[in-house]
Structure formats: C-alpha cells, structure tokens
Amino acid sequence: MRLKVESKKMSSVVENNFLTTKLSELVAWGRKNSLWPLPFGTACCAIEFMGAVDSVFDISRFGAELVRFSPRQADLLLVLGTINYKQAPVLKKVYEQMTEPKWVVAVGSCATCGGFYDNYSVLQGIDEVIPVDVYVPGCPPRPESILLAIVRLQEKICKEAVGEKPELYIYKPHSVRK
Amino acid sequence: MVKLIDIFKKNFQADILDSHEQQGNETIVVSPERLHDVLGFAKNDPETLLNALMDLCAVDYLGQGPRFEVVYHLYSTSKNHRLRIKTRVPEENPKVKTCVDLWKSADWFEREAWDMLGIVFEGHPNLKRLLLFDGFEGHPLRKDYKINRRQKIPEPLERP
C-alpha cells in the first residue's frame, strides 16, 4: 500500500485512527485475552494441563500461558485433580487470597463431582467450597478440553461485561447431536 | 532349626491361643491381656530377638465376635526371621496395651489404627488422629461406616 504524501489536517488523523467502544467491554476484552492461571494441581489432571501448556497444544494462543504460583498474581484458578476434605480449607484460602476479578475452572471428574472417589475422604466437587465458572468433564480430560474451557470462560467474561447471561453449555454425546 | 512357634509355646503354654504356619510364615494368636508380655519377650529373648516392628494394623471382622483383630508383624534384623502376632478385641471395648515402650515405630502405627478403626491403645503418649482431620466423626475403615457418608468440611487453619 502506497501512502499518499500530502499534508493532512489534524482532524482527519483523529477520525481515521480511533475506535469507540464501551469501557466495560474494552476492559473485559483485555481481561479475557490475558488470563493468568494458577494451577492448583493435585493429581493426574495437572499433567494434562502441562500438556495444554506445551508446544503442541500451546495455551498461549489464548493468552493464558503466564502460569503463576502465587494467588496474588493470578486471576484464573484451575483446580486440577482430587480435592479431599483435608485440602478443602487450603483451596478455599488460596481462592480467597486471589484478587478480584477471579474465575475458577474445575478440571476433570474429581474437581467437578468427586469422580470415582465416592468415599469418606474426598470432597464431592469443589463447588462445595468455592464458586465454579466452568466445569471440564473427563477422566482425565484431554488438553483440548482445558483449552475449550478457557474459550468458554472468555465468552463468559465478554457476556458478563455487557450484562448478558452467559450461555449454558451442556455436553451432548454424538448420538444425541443433530 | 527350632520353630518360633515352639519357643513361644514353651514359654507361654496356654496363653498362645492358636498358631499356624504356612510356607515358613509363622503366626501366633494371643489374648489381649498377655499381648504386651509376649511382645516384650519376642523383642528381648536371645532366641527370637524380633527387634523390628515392621507393621501394626487392625482388621474388622464385622459380625464375628470378638470383632476386631490387631496384627503385629515382627522381624529380626540379626536372625532374619519373621513372626506375626495377632490378638482379638471386642467391639464394646477395643483396648490393647500400647507397645510404644518397645518399638518407637509403633507410635504412628497405633495412631493410624485408632484413626481408621477406633482401636484404643492404652498408655500411648499421644493417641490422636494421624491421617484424617480433627473434626472427622467415626472411623472410616470399619465395615459399618457408610460409603456415602459425608463429613463437615473443616475450617481453614489459622496461623498460630
């Protein structure tokens, strides 16, 4: 593209180089594309997350590769693995120490509902302790599932910014899908 | 080679309630009242010298009486032989005398047995839960503990 060399008025420069938007949407757009996850990895799902971070699946395509191990520096809590009763207060404390705004993804069967640990020691889903935004099914879920969770969470952040309710996604097996 | 069972039978006669042996694995059954004496003998007698407590655990035989069985696995590091000592305690009073005075390793084993099955070890210096949290109600490895029973979620610990 050749640039025309001509003396422009200031007003035209302003006209051609500005976008107008709502502040809340702009902030949400920034937040959704720079999620900083804190991996609360207690079991095998943490390995799947490592798979999602690696060069094959590359979580940084979604702007969420800055893994932080301090709740003060993270806004996305990824609960990866089994949480038992003894660990529940620790998870709660980590969640409470995170700064607003913050989101939570429960990755895998254990974090969502206890999985096959229907026993005396395991918490039957982390939503008994902290609120959850996105649930990822699977035992273990593939790294793509974790990426999908991030995409869904990004949709949710956008929708919440303009005051809409986020869409409720329910997994349907192939036999049910149209 | 003299068998361990015979040594104990010679020294404790009728107090050895039962004994059996298979593939060289020797087991004796004693009453809970005489257990501590038998363990002390097993550790200190020059013929047996079972100086290591490898494991201490409990078994729940629900519906049988006496309901609980406490099992001691002993090993001799100098003589390289092993012995299993068992004792049965009833449900209403599951008490055994502690053997922390003989083996220091019994401390956590006994705490675990108390934690999981509710066996009381008299004279234990610090008999409290080992694996589970303080607010836990019941003993989960007992066979009448309901599989879907849920506990109250413990509060976060405050920094002292």
PDB file of C-alpha atoms in Angstrom, chain A residues 85-86 88-90 92-93 96 117-124 128-129, chain B residues 116 130-133 136 140-141 145 147-148 150-151 153-157:
ATOM      1  CA  TYR A  85     -11.648 -32.784  52.941  1.00  0.00           C
ATOM      2  CA  LYS A  86      -8.251 -32.041  54.403  1.00  0.00           C
ATOM      3  CA  ALA A  88     -10.628 -28.069  51.085  1.00  0.00           C
ATOM      4  CA  PRO A  89      -9.659 -25.308  53.557  1.00  0.00           C
ATOM      5  CA  VAL A  90      -6.358 -24.820  51.735  1.00  0.00           C
ATOM      6  CA  LYS A  92     -10.604 -22.038  49.952  1.00  0.00           C
ATOM      7  CA  LYS A  93      -7.797 -19.935  51.367  1.00  0.00           C
ATOM      8  CA  GLU A  96      -9.853 -16.044  48.912  1.00  0.00           C
ATOM      9  CA  TYR A 117     -13.771 -41.393  44.701  1.00  0.00           C
ATOM     10  CA  ASP A 118     -17.182 -41.864  46.259  1.00  0.00           C
ATOM     11  CA  ASN A 119     -15.643 -42.342  49.677  1.00  0.00           C
ATOM     12  CA  TYR A 120     -15.075 -40.878  53.118  1.00  0.00           C
ATOM     13  CA  SER A 121     -12.147 -38.623  52.337  1.00  0.00           C
ATOM     14  CA  VAL A 122     -12.854 -36.883  49.033  1.00  0.00           C
ATOM     15  CA  LEU A 123     -14.866 -33.715  48.559  1.00  0.00           C
ATOM     16  CA  GLN A 124     -17.704 -34.405  46.112  1.00  0.00           C
ATOM     17  CA  GLU A 128     -18.956 -27.315  47.972  1.00  0.00           C
ATOM     18  CA  VAL A 129     -16.230 -24.851  48.929  1.00  0.00           C
TER      19      VAL A 129
ATOM     20  CA  MET B 116      -9.169 -45.759  60.893  1.00  0.00           C
ATOM     21  CA  LEU B 130      -2.945 -39.289  62.192  1.00  0.00           C
ATOM     22  CA  LEU B 131      -4.307 -39.288  58.633  1.00  0.00           C
ATOM     23  CA  LEU B 132      -7.687 -37.605  58.987  1.00  0.00           C
ATOM     24  CA  PHE B 133      -8.562 -34.153  60.275  1.00  0.00           C
ATOM     25  CA  PHE B 136     -13.776 -36.225  61.456  1.00  0.00           C
ATOM     26  CA  PRO B 140     -13.914 -44.963  58.141  1.00  0.00           C
ATOM     27  CA  LEU B 141     -12.291 -48.383  57.768  1.00  0.00           C
ATOM     28  CA  TYR B 145     -19.148 -46.987  58.095  1.00  0.00           C
ATOM     29  CA  ILE B 147     -19.603 -45.453  51.989  1.00  0.00           C
ATOM     30  CA  ASN B 148     -21.565 -42.313  51.084  1.00  0.00           C
ATOM     31  CA  ARG B 150     -20.127 -37.164  54.253  1.00  0.00           C
ATOM     32  CA  GLN B 151     -18.217 -35.134  56.781  1.00  0.00           C
ATOM     33  CA  ILE B 153     -15.838 -29.525  55.763  1.00  0.00           C
ATOM     34  CA  PRO B 154     -13.097 -28.355  58.131  1.00  0.00           C
ATOM     35  CA  GLU B 155     -12.420 -24.663  58.641  1.00  0.00           C
ATOM     36  CA  PRO B 156      -9.170 -23.140  57.366  1.00  0.00           C
ATOM     37  CA  LEU B 157      -6.442 -23.351  59.976  1.00  0.00           C
TER      38      LEU B 157
END
